[in-house]
Every structure is written in C-alpha cells, then in structure tokens.
Amino acid sequence: MELTLAIAIGVLTGSGVWLVLRPRTYQLVIGLSLLSYAVNLFIFSMGRLRVGAAPLLGADGTGNPSNYADPVPQALVLTAIVIGFATTALLLVVLLVSRGLTGSDHVDGRESR
Amino acid sequence: MDWTQHLLVVPILLPLVTGAALLLVDETRHTLKATVSLASMLLLLGVAMKLMGMADGAPGGSGALSSSYAVANWPAPFAIVLVLDRLSALMLALAAVIALASLVFSLARWHRAGPHFHTLFQLLLMGLGGAFLTGDLFNLFVFFEVTLAASYGLLLHGSGVFRVRSGLHYISINLAASLLFLIGVSLIYGVTGTLNMADLAARLPAIPAEDRMLLQAGAAVLGIAFLVKAAMWPLGFWLPSAYMAAAAPIAAIFVVLTKVGVYALLRLSLLLFGSPAGELTGFGGTALLWGGIATLVFATSGVLASQAMGRLAGYSVLISSGTLLAAVGMGDATVVSGALFYLVSSTISTAAFFMLIELVERAREPGADLLAVTLEAYGEEGDGAKEHEDEEVGAAMPGALAVLGICFGCIALLLAGLPPLSGFIAKFAMLTGMLNLDGLGAPSEIPVRTWLLVALVILSGLAALVAMMRTGIRTFWAPLESIVPRVLVVEVAPILALLALCLAMTVGGGAMISYTDAAARSLHDPASYIQGVLGTGMTGSNVR
C-alpha cells in the first residue's frame, strides 16, 4: 500500500509540475489541481497508513493507542481541500477575465515570439 | 481570567464581523460602508495599541511572554492558541497603522472603483491579525490563505489588462507556494506529531537522529514557502510588477504582506532552531543570510535600473526584505533588534511612497518616464529645453507640488537611511549589532560575509538615494510644463501622518529601541515562549 501511494503521489506531482511550467493558462489550472491532489494525499500519508483502525478511542475510553488512525491529518486534508478548491475557483475566474481582456490564453497575455 | 485577555481575539473577530456585515450593505451606499469600515479600523488600531502596551508590560521580567489565549478554552497543546508577545504586538500595530492610512487614502477615489473593496480590505486585516497572533502552525497556514485570498481580490481591484495579467502571475505563484507550505507543515507533523509551535519547539531536541533529516526537509520546504512571500531572490521576481499593478492604497497595504513572510521566518527560526535545539541549532541561518545578500544585490541593481516610480518602489520593498532576511540569518539579538526597528521604519516609508507615487504621477504626462531616461542616456539636452527652464526660475512652486516634493524628499531620506529620520537610526542599530560595536575594546573576529552585508546595506541606501534623486529631479524640477495635480487633503493626510510617525520614531528612538531590544531578547529565549504557552494552557484556562 505504501508503494502504491508513493507512486501515485509521485506521478501526480510530476505531471503537476510539468503542467505548471507550460505556457497555457488551462494547463496551469490543471497542473495546480493535480499538485494539490498530490499534496492532499501526502498530508494524509503523514498520519501513517493504517487499515481498519479507529480514529478515536471507544466510548468507554477503551481502545488500543498503538492501532489507531491519526485524525489530525484528516482534518488538515479537509481544510486544505476547501481552501484549495476556493482559490482554484478564483484562479479560474481570473483566467477567464484574462482570456477576455487579452484575447489570448497564454499566461503572459500574449504569445511569445 | 482578566477581561483584557479576551482582547487577543479582537484583531481577528473585529475585521471578520465588519467585513461580513459590509457584505450586506448595498454597493451604492459608499458613505455608510466607508464610515463603518473606518470606525472598525480605528477600533482595531486602539486594540492593537492596547495589546502592545500589554505585551510591553509583561510580568516576570523583560524576557517573559505576555499572554496566550486558548480559543474555546481547550488546553494548549491540543487546540489552537493565540499568543501575544512583543513581536506580534508590534507587527499588529504596524499593520493597523498602515491599514488605517491606506483606507483613508482610498476614500478619495479608490474605494468606489470596484465591488466589495471594504469587505476584502477587512478580511485582509483579519488574515494579518491571525497570522501575527496564532501559535499554531496549521492555523498560520489558514490565516495566510485568508490574507492571500483577500489580496487576490484587492490586486484585481480597479481591473484593467495590466492588473489581470500580473494578478494571474501573483495568484499562481502564491498557490504553488501554499502547496509547499502544506508539504512542509505535514512533514513536520509527521515527524513530531504536533502543530503547536511551542509544543514543537519543546519536542525538537528529543527528535531521534534518523528522523532529523525529514524534519530538516520539512522546515526547509516550509521556509521556501515563507521566502516566496518575503520575495527572496530568486523567488521574488513576481513582486515588482504585482505591486506596481495594484492600486496605490492596496500596494501600500501589500507592503505589510511581505513582512508576514519575514515575521514567520523570524518567529519560527528563532523558536524552533534557537539555542536549546541541540543538533538543529541555527538550521537555515546561513541560507537566509546568503539569500538576503543575493536579494540585496538584485534589488539594488533593480532600484538603479527602474524607470517607472512604481517599479522603484517595488524594488525598495525587495531591499527591505533582503536586509531583513539577512539580519534574521545572522541570528544575533542586537541585529534582530535593529532589524525590527528597520522593519517598522521601512514598511511605513515604502507604504507612504506607494501612495505618494499616485499623486505625483497625476502631474506627469504618460510616457514622461521613458522620455526622461532616454534623454539622459543619449545626452540629448537640447538648448531649447535649457532656455525654457531658465524662464521658469523664480516662479513660485505651486502649493500641492511643494507638499508632494517635501514628502518625496522625506521618503528618499528614509529609504536611503540618511540622518534626520528613522531610516538612519534603524540602519545604525543594525550595523552596530552586525559589527558587534557593543563590546567596544574587545575586538572580535568579524567574518567576511558580515563585512559584505554591511557594505551592501550601505550601498543599497546609496543606490536608493541616487535613484530617488534622479526621479525627484525629473519629476519636480525638470518638467517642461508643470501641471499642478489636483490633490485632495484626504490623500495627502495619510502620507503626512505616516511620515510624522517616522519622525516620532526618530524622536522617541530610545523608547522604540528598548522595545525592540526586549522583543529580540524574548525571541532568543524560546524557553520562556514554550513555558508561557504550555504553562498557561495547562493551568490558567482550566481554573474555571
């Protein structure tokens, strides 16, 4: 499971970085989205990977502290998703405005010669 | 619990509530919106001053932390805390002062230039307040994002092709930096299992050796995220054009935004990698020092090469960032104290400069900058122009131009760090610390990099002076036909107020230096911070 997750994060990051460095605004948005997926998975993995573990102790205070899923990274991922979603939406609007004002989808507003 | 303790949460809640309430008011009711916004800002400034007083009057000697506030009354390491010490109180007051000045400036024209100006402005302040007060790493991220989201909107305020284009660059770079921020925070969490800054600092010395590399990687990635915000070379190329594109009052408040990055670096590097951190002591200091030096070199040449005034101001922000980063990298308490003074002085002067530029540029024809520099480069001072200038000698300088000219001169003195104003005291305090002049008579070895930094700090001042003089002569003395700009009192007043503040800092330099000294000393004493946060969290708030 660790290997799968690591490869997934790596592929997402690699594609994201490549797309962010491309000159089209659409590629930029997709690249940033892929990067934020990679980062979200990364945050999640920082709470250690566990299968079938409870996030909290039982109601009677019982539970095995050595086998429990850390809830903090999950909360962090949730916050990061919300913030990333909002800022990406904002970037999309700016992208459309830029396309409308400059008539080009190049990040500099004009084609490079 | 004393009621004044609750003041800690006011700098976050007050702008949030005001900003949200202003959303409900119709866009056409400018006067009402401006009044509410201004009232809230004045209140915020009052609270910031009170907090500064609280921080300075901290019980238990000069090194102790003044107070921490457990939000929702959960004990410290498990929930979010707000922490007030001298540094955060100083930054808060600085942000409030600059914000008030820009808000007053914007009342002349800019606040009507687009929707939701006041709401965005208030939310920006909420983010700033939160970032300065929070004692939690992830919470710092959230407030950074609040600040940035509001700044995206403000940068685009007034619209136009130039703003949208530089806004696109600004947003993309900051989104990428935010992702780095998250990676850094999660790496640190993965190693230490905590996000509370005090708890983190307490746990660092006990980190096993095999995990140390991961922690260093996390701290470095986090540092890069802050450095993008503080615009260290080579991460700061976005800054001059973004700040130039922003409307004047917004560029003025953006000057504080770069200082948030510097603040975070200062706070975290001294807290986490201060003296008791064992093997990790001083981590990243060298990188900051050399990065600051590189930024200074880049910004100095940028200042000299700038043709437009907005760009000149943008590079002045970079000079200020470079100086501060290098000073943080030195990690010495005396240098940091001088750097804090410099931070306040340079932030106020560049903010005033951004506002002044708009007023001055009203007096100039578009393209005048380019023409002036071209003339200078080719030496084409025609005889006709000279004759024309002769005729103008003796004509009374128009009132508005005189005021603007005096302001311009004061800002040039502040940026260059020449004697009568606070820029000089700031640089003097920093250089004293760098050359270790406190221990006169005991000459110690001063490394080459320190000499390099000292030379660069002075050279950057000289470059700022040269550039400002060239611009000033072209603007105020040389124009062939002088257009008297229509300047409103409400626009000049904030600039004059900011400059008066710099004057007050010069006159009251002793009091200010003793404040920054105490702030720097407590920054270099992480143990008191840790004790302050974890101690009060465990006992104080649980009494009830």
XYZ file of C-alpha atoms in Angstrom:
657
model
C 0.000 0.000 0.000
C 2.850 2.357 0.819
C 4.408 1.785 -2.602
C 1.135 2.392 -4.446
C 0.501 5.604 -2.583
C 4.060 6.816 -3.064
C 3.895 6.136 -6.810
C 0.515 7.864 -7.038
C 1.822 10.953 -5.249
C 4.939 10.950 -7.395
C 3.037 10.683 -10.668
C 0.585 13.409 -9.657
C 3.393 15.723 -8.555
C 5.450 15.092 -11.671
C 2.538 15.741 -14.015
C 1.502 18.759 -11.971
C 4.927 20.370 -12.020
C 5.255 19.789 -15.762
C 1.844 21.316 -16.434
C 2.502 24.319 -14.177
C 5.565 25.101 -16.246
C 3.554 25.090 -19.505
C 2.556 28.413 -21.097
C -1.245 27.954 -21.356
C -3.484 29.100 -18.534
C -5.637 25.964 -18.750
C -2.568 23.781 -18.300
C -1.658 25.911 -15.311
C -5.005 25.332 -13.615
C -4.935 21.592 -14.245
C -1.323 21.450 -13.054
C -2.135 23.256 -9.809
C -5.129 20.954 -9.254
C -3.008 17.836 -9.751
C -0.401 19.251 -7.402
C -2.993 19.919 -4.744
C -4.278 16.316 -5.047
C -0.733 15.103 -4.578
C -0.260 17.354 -1.554
C -3.550 16.208 -0.028
C -2.532 12.576 -0.359
C 0.844 13.453 1.086
C -0.680 15.122 4.139
C -2.895 12.107 4.595
C 0.054 9.744 4.458
C 1.855 11.760 7.122
C -0.638 10.388 9.665
C 0.802 6.903 8.866
C -1.151 4.416 6.770
C -3.428 2.126 8.722
C -6.287 -0.076 7.609
C -9.351 -0.686 9.709
C -8.183 1.421 12.643
C -10.474 3.639 14.692
C -9.776 7.379 14.649
C -10.779 7.798 18.294
C -10.945 5.750 21.431
C -14.155 3.923 22.181
C -16.991 5.484 24.175
C -15.906 3.682 27.317
C -12.408 5.021 26.960
C -11.039 1.752 25.674
C -9.017 1.233 22.557
C -5.540 0.353 21.511
C -3.395 3.506 21.180
C -0.870 1.607 19.084
C -3.501 0.825 16.461
C -5.412 3.973 15.814
C -5.700 6.257 12.780
C -4.484 9.764 13.485
C -7.461 12.101 12.930
C -5.413 15.320 12.758
C -4.052 14.873 9.204
C -7.566 14.034 8.030
C -8.785 17.326 9.449
C -5.851 19.088 7.803
C -6.637 17.492 4.438
C -10.230 18.636 4.741
C -9.149 22.228 5.375
C -6.588 22.071 2.577
C -9.207 20.740 0.138
C -11.638 23.542 0.973
C -9.012 26.267 0.682
C -7.506 24.778 -2.473
C -10.934 24.470 -4.047
C -11.800 28.101 -3.338
C -8.522 29.502 -4.581
C -8.630 27.358 -7.735
C -12.120 28.662 -8.446
C -10.818 32.202 -8.050
C -7.907 31.455 -10.368
C -10.371 30.136 -12.955
C -12.262 33.430 -12.876
C -9.059 35.428 -13.303
C -8.096 33.107 -16.146
C -11.379 33.791 -17.938
C -11.049 37.537 -17.389
C -7.516 37.441 -18.718
C -8.687 35.469 -21.762
C -11.420 38.019 -22.340
C -9.230 41.083 -21.912
C -6.157 39.963 -23.795
C -7.715 37.595 -26.300
C -5.037 35.017 -25.582
C -4.775 32.039 -23.251
C -1.040 32.498 -22.795
C -0.068 33.193 -19.176
C 1.626 36.435 -20.234
C -1.439 37.582 -22.136
C 0.416 37.439 -25.454
C 2.185 34.795 -27.498
C 5.916 34.573 -27.006
C 7.926 35.168 -30.139
C -9.388 35.377 33.641
C -8.933 39.085 33.184
C -11.176 40.672 30.527
C -8.146 42.168 28.773
C -7.112 38.613 27.872
C -10.071 38.499 25.509
C -8.619 41.415 23.567
C -6.306 38.916 21.905
C -9.075 37.577 19.753
C -10.390 41.022 18.767
C -7.919 41.652 15.907
C -9.350 38.549 14.224
C -13.025 38.828 15.107
C -13.500 42.563 14.594
C -12.435 42.685 10.913
C -14.260 39.416 10.240
C -17.542 40.716 11.635
C -17.137 44.126 9.990
C -16.244 42.585 6.647
C -19.179 40.190 6.779
C -21.597 42.937 7.828
C -20.425 45.182 4.998
C -21.340 42.462 2.509
C -24.960 43.065 3.385
C -24.824 46.777 2.634
C -25.678 47.749 -0.909
C -22.729 48.691 -3.120
C -24.114 52.138 -3.864
C -24.024 53.280 -0.237
C -20.397 54.302 -0.228
C -20.580 56.709 2.703
C -22.114 54.166 5.050
C -19.620 51.492 4.054
C -16.684 53.846 4.440
C -17.882 55.041 7.849
C -18.333 51.537 9.234
C -15.010 50.416 7.813
C -13.189 53.434 9.190
C -14.771 53.078 12.626
C -13.773 49.417 12.780
C -10.251 50.293 11.690
C -9.903 52.959 14.394
C -11.134 50.485 16.978
C -8.652 47.921 15.694
C -5.814 50.414 15.955
C -6.851 51.170 19.529
C -6.899 47.474 20.410
C -3.511 46.961 18.734
C -2.049 49.804 20.802
C -3.540 48.348 23.964
C -2.116 44.928 23.104
C 1.281 46.490 22.526
C 1.060 48.049 25.954
C 0.057 44.689 27.436
C 2.942 42.950 25.703
C 5.437 45.528 26.853
C 4.215 45.491 30.424
C 4.532 41.721 30.635
C 5.003 40.462 34.156
C 8.040 38.454 35.039
C 10.849 40.459 33.521
C 11.649 41.563 30.005
C 12.096 38.097 28.554
C 8.746 36.643 29.516
C 5.847 36.050 27.210
C 2.924 38.308 27.868
C -0.085 36.124 27.327
C -1.594 33.278 25.443
C -5.269 32.801 24.753
C -6.798 29.373 24.474
C -9.519 29.644 21.863
C -12.666 27.841 23.082
C -10.777 27.253 26.317
C -9.176 23.990 25.313
C -5.751 23.457 26.837
C -2.767 24.468 24.754
C -1.096 21.554 23.003
C -4.402 20.039 21.868
C -6.157 23.067 20.445
C -5.399 26.357 18.802
C -3.854 29.092 20.900
C -3.336 32.745 20.206
C -0.065 34.063 21.548
C 0.788 37.653 22.236
C 4.345 38.767 22.696
C 6.195 41.961 21.832
C 6.937 40.938 18.260
C 3.360 40.022 17.373
C 2.011 43.133 19.104
C 4.453 45.291 17.154
C 3.506 43.686 13.830
C -0.171 44.029 14.664
C 0.169 47.716 15.449
C 2.211 48.256 12.286
C -0.417 46.521 10.150
C -3.197 48.549 11.783
C -1.383 51.850 11.213
C -0.656 51.145 7.542
C -4.179 49.817 7.008
C -5.744 52.921 8.509
C -3.580 55.151 6.326
C -4.410 53.233 3.137
C -8.082 53.141 3.990
C -8.199 56.911 4.453
C -6.270 57.333 1.210
C -8.677 55.079 -0.653
C -11.668 57.149 0.471
C -10.762 59.814 -2.077
C -11.330 57.622 -5.071
C -10.298 54.012 -4.976
C -12.951 52.522 -2.712
C -15.531 53.226 -5.391
C -13.505 51.633 -8.171
C -14.955 48.157 -7.761
C -17.244 45.987 -5.656
C -16.591 44.825 -2.107
C -13.462 46.889 -1.530
C -14.127 47.364 2.178
C -15.027 43.718 2.790
C -11.858 42.488 1.109
C -9.832 45.053 2.998
C -11.259 43.943 6.341
C -10.689 40.277 5.535
C -7.093 41.047 4.614
C -6.678 42.577 8.054
C -8.293 39.570 9.681
C -5.750 37.322 7.979
C -2.888 39.564 9.015
C -4.089 39.727 12.616
C -4.497 35.972 12.755
C -1.114 35.273 11.199
C 0.623 37.513 13.719
C -1.219 36.133 16.730
C -1.563 32.437 16.118
C 0.560 29.948 17.985
C -0.271 27.032 15.726
C 1.453 26.097 12.502
C -1.601 24.940 10.564
C -3.625 27.875 11.804
C -0.856 30.056 10.424
C -1.475 28.429 7.034
C -5.179 29.159 7.259
C -4.615 32.818 8.087
C -2.005 33.070 5.333
C -4.640 31.806 2.925
C -7.247 34.238 4.231
C -4.789 37.078 3.717
C -3.840 35.858 0.272
C -7.410 35.260 -0.884
C -8.305 38.811 0.102
C -5.149 40.115 -1.545
C -6.023 38.362 -4.827
C -9.287 40.268 -4.876
C -7.644 43.550 -3.908
C -4.895 43.242 -6.508
C -7.559 42.943 -9.194
C -9.461 45.897 -7.743
C -9.948 48.503 -10.424
C -9.444 45.893 -13.168
C -7.564 46.513 -16.411
C -5.327 44.322 -18.546
C -2.157 45.012 -16.574
C -3.777 44.150 -13.238
C -5.341 40.971 -14.537
C -2.097 39.795 -16.091
C 0.037 40.413 -13.033
C -2.810 39.124 -10.868
C -2.701 35.844 -12.743
C 1.028 35.512 -12.068
C 0.623 36.560 -8.437
C -2.168 34.052 -7.772
C -0.397 31.142 -9.488
C 2.850 31.716 -7.626
C 1.099 32.026 -4.298
C -0.971 28.900 -4.920
C 2.205 26.950 -5.636
C 3.810 28.417 -2.503
C 0.773 27.420 -0.443
C 1.208 23.834 -1.599
C 4.818 23.959 -0.427
C 3.574 25.350 2.883
C 1.280 22.322 3.269
C 4.049 19.866 2.412
C 6.338 21.482 4.980
C 3.690 21.535 7.692
C 2.691 17.922 7.127
C 6.305 16.718 7.102
C 6.896 18.454 10.401
C 3.690 16.950 11.778
C 4.678 13.527 10.527
C 7.957 13.678 12.443
C 6.946 15.450 15.636
C 3.232 14.712 15.932
C 2.291 18.245 16.888
C 1.467 21.534 15.200
C 1.522 23.794 18.214
C 4.613 25.961 17.818
C 5.538 25.887 21.494
C 4.983 22.148 21.767
C 7.010 21.700 18.592
C 9.904 23.687 19.982
C 9.755 21.681 23.188
C 9.842 18.359 21.332
C 12.554 19.198 18.814
C 15.614 18.415 20.963
C 14.253 14.920 21.553
C 13.823 14.060 17.880
C 15.735 10.842 17.127
C 18.677 11.223 14.765
C 17.127 9.114 11.991
C 14.117 11.436 11.787
C 16.175 14.588 11.819
C 16.681 14.712 8.086
C 12.931 14.512 7.423
C 12.363 17.316 9.883
C 15.021 19.465 8.229
C 13.432 18.800 4.848
C 10.056 19.842 6.235
C 11.451 23.005 7.780
C 13.289 23.863 4.558
C 10.179 23.389 2.396
C 8.185 25.491 4.869
C 10.922 28.105 4.769
C 10.743 28.273 0.975
C 7.006 28.936 1.205
C 7.693 31.881 3.531
C 10.549 33.090 1.362
C 8.271 33.250 -1.671
C 6.053 35.569 0.336
C 9.012 37.575 1.590
C 10.292 37.669 -2.018
C 13.838 36.448 -1.504
C 15.940 36.198 -4.650
C 15.344 34.089 -6.791
C 11.774 33.660 -5.541
C 10.720 37.292 -5.698
C 10.540 38.233 -9.373
C 6.753 38.472 -9.138
C 6.858 41.292 -6.635
C 7.744 44.485 -8.545
C 5.168 44.051 -11.297
C 2.425 42.868 -8.953
C 2.927 45.788 -6.580
C 3.213 48.204 -9.469
C -0.053 46.943 -10.917
C -2.008 47.258 -7.668
C -3.901 50.462 -6.944
C -1.947 52.835 -4.700
C -3.666 52.223 -1.325
C -3.608 48.493 -1.980
C 0.081 48.462 -2.856
C 0.620 50.287 0.440
C -1.078 47.560 2.475
C 0.650 44.868 0.388
C 3.958 46.128 1.782
C 2.852 44.576 5.079
C 2.179 41.250 3.325
C 5.843 40.666 2.501
C 6.600 41.343 6.141
C 4.320 38.452 7.142
C 6.791 36.089 5.495
C 9.661 37.766 7.319
C 7.700 37.597 10.574
C 7.022 33.883 10.182
C 10.679 33.169 9.420
C 11.836 35.242 12.348
C 9.395 33.639 14.730
C 9.903 30.043 13.650
C 13.640 30.040 13.036
C 14.380 31.517 16.443
C 11.747 29.481 18.250
C 12.450 26.092 16.668
C 16.129 26.387 15.886
C 17.184 28.676 18.704
C 19.745 27.804 21.318
C 18.253 24.713 23.009
C 17.522 22.807 19.801
C 20.633 20.666 20.152
C 21.951 19.446 16.814
C 19.462 21.566 14.931
C 20.570 24.908 16.383
C 20.940 27.603 13.767
C 19.436 25.493 10.980
C 18.873 27.577 7.859
C 20.620 30.668 9.193
C 23.358 30.583 6.579
C 20.858 30.103 3.760
C 18.855 33.097 4.981
C 21.976 35.231 5.270
C 23.212 34.470 1.752
C 19.690 34.643 0.344
C 19.284 38.052 1.914
C 22.603 39.172 0.466
C 21.594 37.963 -3.005
C 18.250 39.740 -2.675
C 20.055 42.934 -1.704
C 22.329 42.735 -4.752
C 19.401 42.069 -7.069
C 17.196 44.768 -5.553
C 19.988 47.358 -5.549
C 20.586 46.915 -9.251
C 16.808 46.872 -9.765
C 16.435 50.205 -7.975
C 19.118 51.747 -10.147
C 17.618 50.344 -13.339
C 13.999 51.301 -12.607
C 12.451 53.812 -14.936
C 8.933 53.999 -13.541
C 8.416 55.101 -9.955
C 6.153 52.163 -9.157
C 8.916 49.760 -10.072
C 11.370 51.763 -7.977
C 9.046 51.368 -5.003
C 8.701 47.644 -5.725
C 12.465 47.199 -5.632
C 12.600 49.238 -2.405
C 10.327 46.596 -0.890
C 12.818 43.970 -2.064
C 15.722 45.894 -0.488
C 13.837 45.946 2.780
C 13.109 42.199 2.520
C 16.713 41.362 1.681
C 18.073 43.377 4.579
C 15.627 41.795 6.990
C 16.249 38.238 5.798
C 19.998 38.658 6.093
C 19.553 40.141 9.564
C 17.364 37.202 10.606
C 20.017 34.881 9.200
C 22.657 36.452 11.417
C 20.516 35.354 14.346
C 22.099 37.787 16.787
C 19.831 39.519 19.320
C 21.273 43.012 18.756
C 20.989 42.670 14.980
C 17.425 41.389 15.268
C 16.515 44.328 17.485
C 17.858 46.768 14.889
C 16.142 44.769 12.164
C 12.784 45.103 13.919
C 13.238 48.864 14.054
C 14.198 48.795 10.381
C 11.161 46.657 9.598
C 8.795 49.236 11.060
C 10.588 52.201 9.529
C 10.977 50.719 6.041
C 7.426 49.389 5.945
C 5.986 52.783 6.823
C 8.183 54.631 4.342
C 7.574 52.292 1.383
C 3.838 52.306 2.098
C 3.873 56.108 2.087
C 5.934 56.003 -1.103
C 3.377 53.849 -2.931
C 0.631 56.305 -2.021
C 2.729 59.319 -2.956
C 3.555 57.871 -6.375
C -0.042 58.000 -7.472
C -0.359 61.666 -6.527
C 2.911 62.613 -8.176
C 2.122 60.738 -11.354
C -1.022 62.780 -11.815
C 1.276 65.698 -12.512
C 3.108 63.907 -15.277
C 2.256 63.014 -18.786
C 2.167 59.328 -19.584
C 5.447 58.244 -21.133
C 7.361 61.015 -19.405
C 9.494 58.470 -17.545
C 10.634 56.745 -20.673
C 11.377 60.032 -22.385
C 13.367 61.287 -19.407
C 15.555 58.222 -19.205
C 16.081 58.162 -22.961
C 17.119 61.801 -22.845
C 19.505 61.033 -20.034
C 21.013 58.067 -21.821
C 21.620 59.868 -25.080
C 22.560 63.203 -23.538
C 20.076 64.980 -25.721
C 19.526 68.015 -23.569
C 18.500 70.395 -26.320
C 19.358 74.081 -25.939
C 15.698 74.897 -26.302
C 14.865 72.929 -23.205
C 17.525 74.730 -21.230
C 16.264 78.141 -22.249
C 12.796 77.126 -21.294
C 13.992 76.033 -17.887
C 15.729 79.348 -17.368
C 12.486 81.160 -17.892
C 10.851 79.174 -15.117
C 13.377 80.153 -12.478
C 11.802 82.245 -9.777
C 8.270 81.108 -10.396
C 6.611 80.095 -7.150
C 6.266 76.386 -6.646
C 2.619 75.505 -6.527
C 1.351 74.504 -3.108
C 0.409 70.959 -3.900
C 3.682 70.287 -5.645
C 5.616 71.720 -2.720
C 3.931 69.390 -0.245
C 4.434 66.428 -2.541
C 8.053 67.405 -3.079
C 8.730 67.610 0.652
C 7.085 64.232 1.187
C 9.155 62.792 -1.639
C 12.345 64.174 -0.090
C 11.475 62.709 3.319
C 10.789 59.299 1.795
C 14.094 59.456 -0.083
C 15.870 60.151 3.215
C 14.004 57.291 4.883
C 14.765 54.788 2.136
C 18.399 55.810 1.869
C 18.813 55.798 5.655
C 20.180 59.314 5.980
C 20.409 61.035 9.372
C 17.438 63.176 10.268
C 14.793 60.458 10.019
C 14.200 56.995 11.430
C 15.749 55.131 8.483
C 19.140 56.215 9.760
C 18.553 55.038 13.310
C 17.301 51.710 12.004
C 20.344 51.084 9.836
C 22.665 52.383 12.522
C 21.174 49.994 15.072
C 21.531 47.078 12.674
C 25.100 47.885 11.693
C 26.044 48.330 15.351
C 24.779 44.837 16.012
C 26.485 43.362 12.971
C 29.875 44.850 13.772
C 29.384 43.990 17.421
C 30.201 47.536 18.496
C 28.518 46.987 21.847
C 31.622 45.225 23.028
C 33.961 48.090 22.169
C 37.511 47.451 23.259
C 37.126 43.738 22.815
C 37.682 43.379 19.068
C 36.346 40.087 17.917
C 36.784 38.428 14.566
C 34.234 39.729 12.068
C 33.625 37.255 9.252
C 33.826 38.315 5.600
C 30.130 37.758 4.992
C 29.319 40.284 7.698
C 31.519 42.870 6.018
C 29.809 42.033 2.743
C 26.405 42.532 4.311
C 27.430 45.800 5.956
C 28.767 47.101 2.645
C 25.613 46.023 0.822
C 23.275 47.605 3.354
C 25.092 50.914 2.927
C 25.367 50.547 -0.855
C 21.669 49.772 -1.206
C 20.962 53.005 0.667
C 23.217 54.886 -1.722
C 21.508 53.295 -4.721
C 18.096 54.234 -3.316
C 19.322 57.797 -2.850
C 20.685 58.023 -6.409
C 17.508 56.593 -7.911
C 15.252 58.789 -5.792
C 17.254 61.904 -6.651
C 17.120 61.147 -10.351
C 13.375 60.583 -10.187
C 12.852 63.606 -7.964
C 14.754 65.950 -10.238
C 12.887 64.672 -13.262
C 9.552 64.996 -11.532
C 9.741 68.180 -9.518
C 12.436 70.347 -11.085
C 12.722 69.454 -14.731
C 9.241 69.229 -16.273
C 8.902 71.482 -19.249
C 5.343 72.429 -18.485
C 4.264 71.854 -14.954
C 0.782 70.519 -14.443
C -0.430 71.132 -10.921
C -2.023 67.890 -9.804
C -5.391 68.058 -8.136
C -4.652 66.528 -4.776
C -7.233 66.095 -2.063
C -6.462 66.641 1.602
C -7.695 63.150 2.403
C -4.986 61.787 0.120
C -2.081 63.814 1.467
C -3.089 63.468 5.109
C -2.266 59.729 5.436
C 1.139 60.245 3.809
C 1.907 63.131 6.151
C 0.698 61.082 9.099
C 2.957 58.159 8.193
C 5.932 60.475 7.780
C 5.100 62.138 11.098
C 5.145 58.676 12.627
C 8.646 58.154 11.245
C 9.621 61.481 12.792
C 8.115 60.390 16.094
C 10.116 57.164 15.858
C 13.237 59.267 15.427
C 12.485 61.485 18.405
C 11.341 58.571 20.551
C 14.060 56.313 19.191
C 15.252 55.361 22.669
C 11.889 54.037 23.773
C 11.422 52.235 20.473
C 14.858 50.621 20.606
C 14.322 49.437 24.148
C 11.038 47.871 22.993
C 12.664 46.094 20.038
C 15.564 45.072 22.262
C 13.173 43.403 24.653
C 11.327 41.813 21.718
C 14.576 40.445 20.284
C 15.690 39.151 23.674
C 12.446 37.284 24.223
C 12.711 35.842 20.688
C 16.106 34.495 21.597
C 14.697 32.883 24.696
C 12.414 30.153 23.310
C 12.117 28.532 26.720
C 10.011 31.409 28.035
C 7.717 31.177 24.997
C 7.261 27.456 25.473
C 6.673 27.865 29.166
C 4.273 30.744 28.539
C 2.106 28.836 26.092
C 2.105 25.368 27.580
C 2.107 26.659 31.161
C -0.915 28.927 30.897
C -2.707 26.436 28.684
C -2.411 23.739 31.298
C -3.398 25.743 34.331
C -4.745 29.212 33.680
C -7.659 28.440 31.435
C -8.722 25.309 33.220
C -9.328 27.008 36.543
C -12.901 27.817 35.762
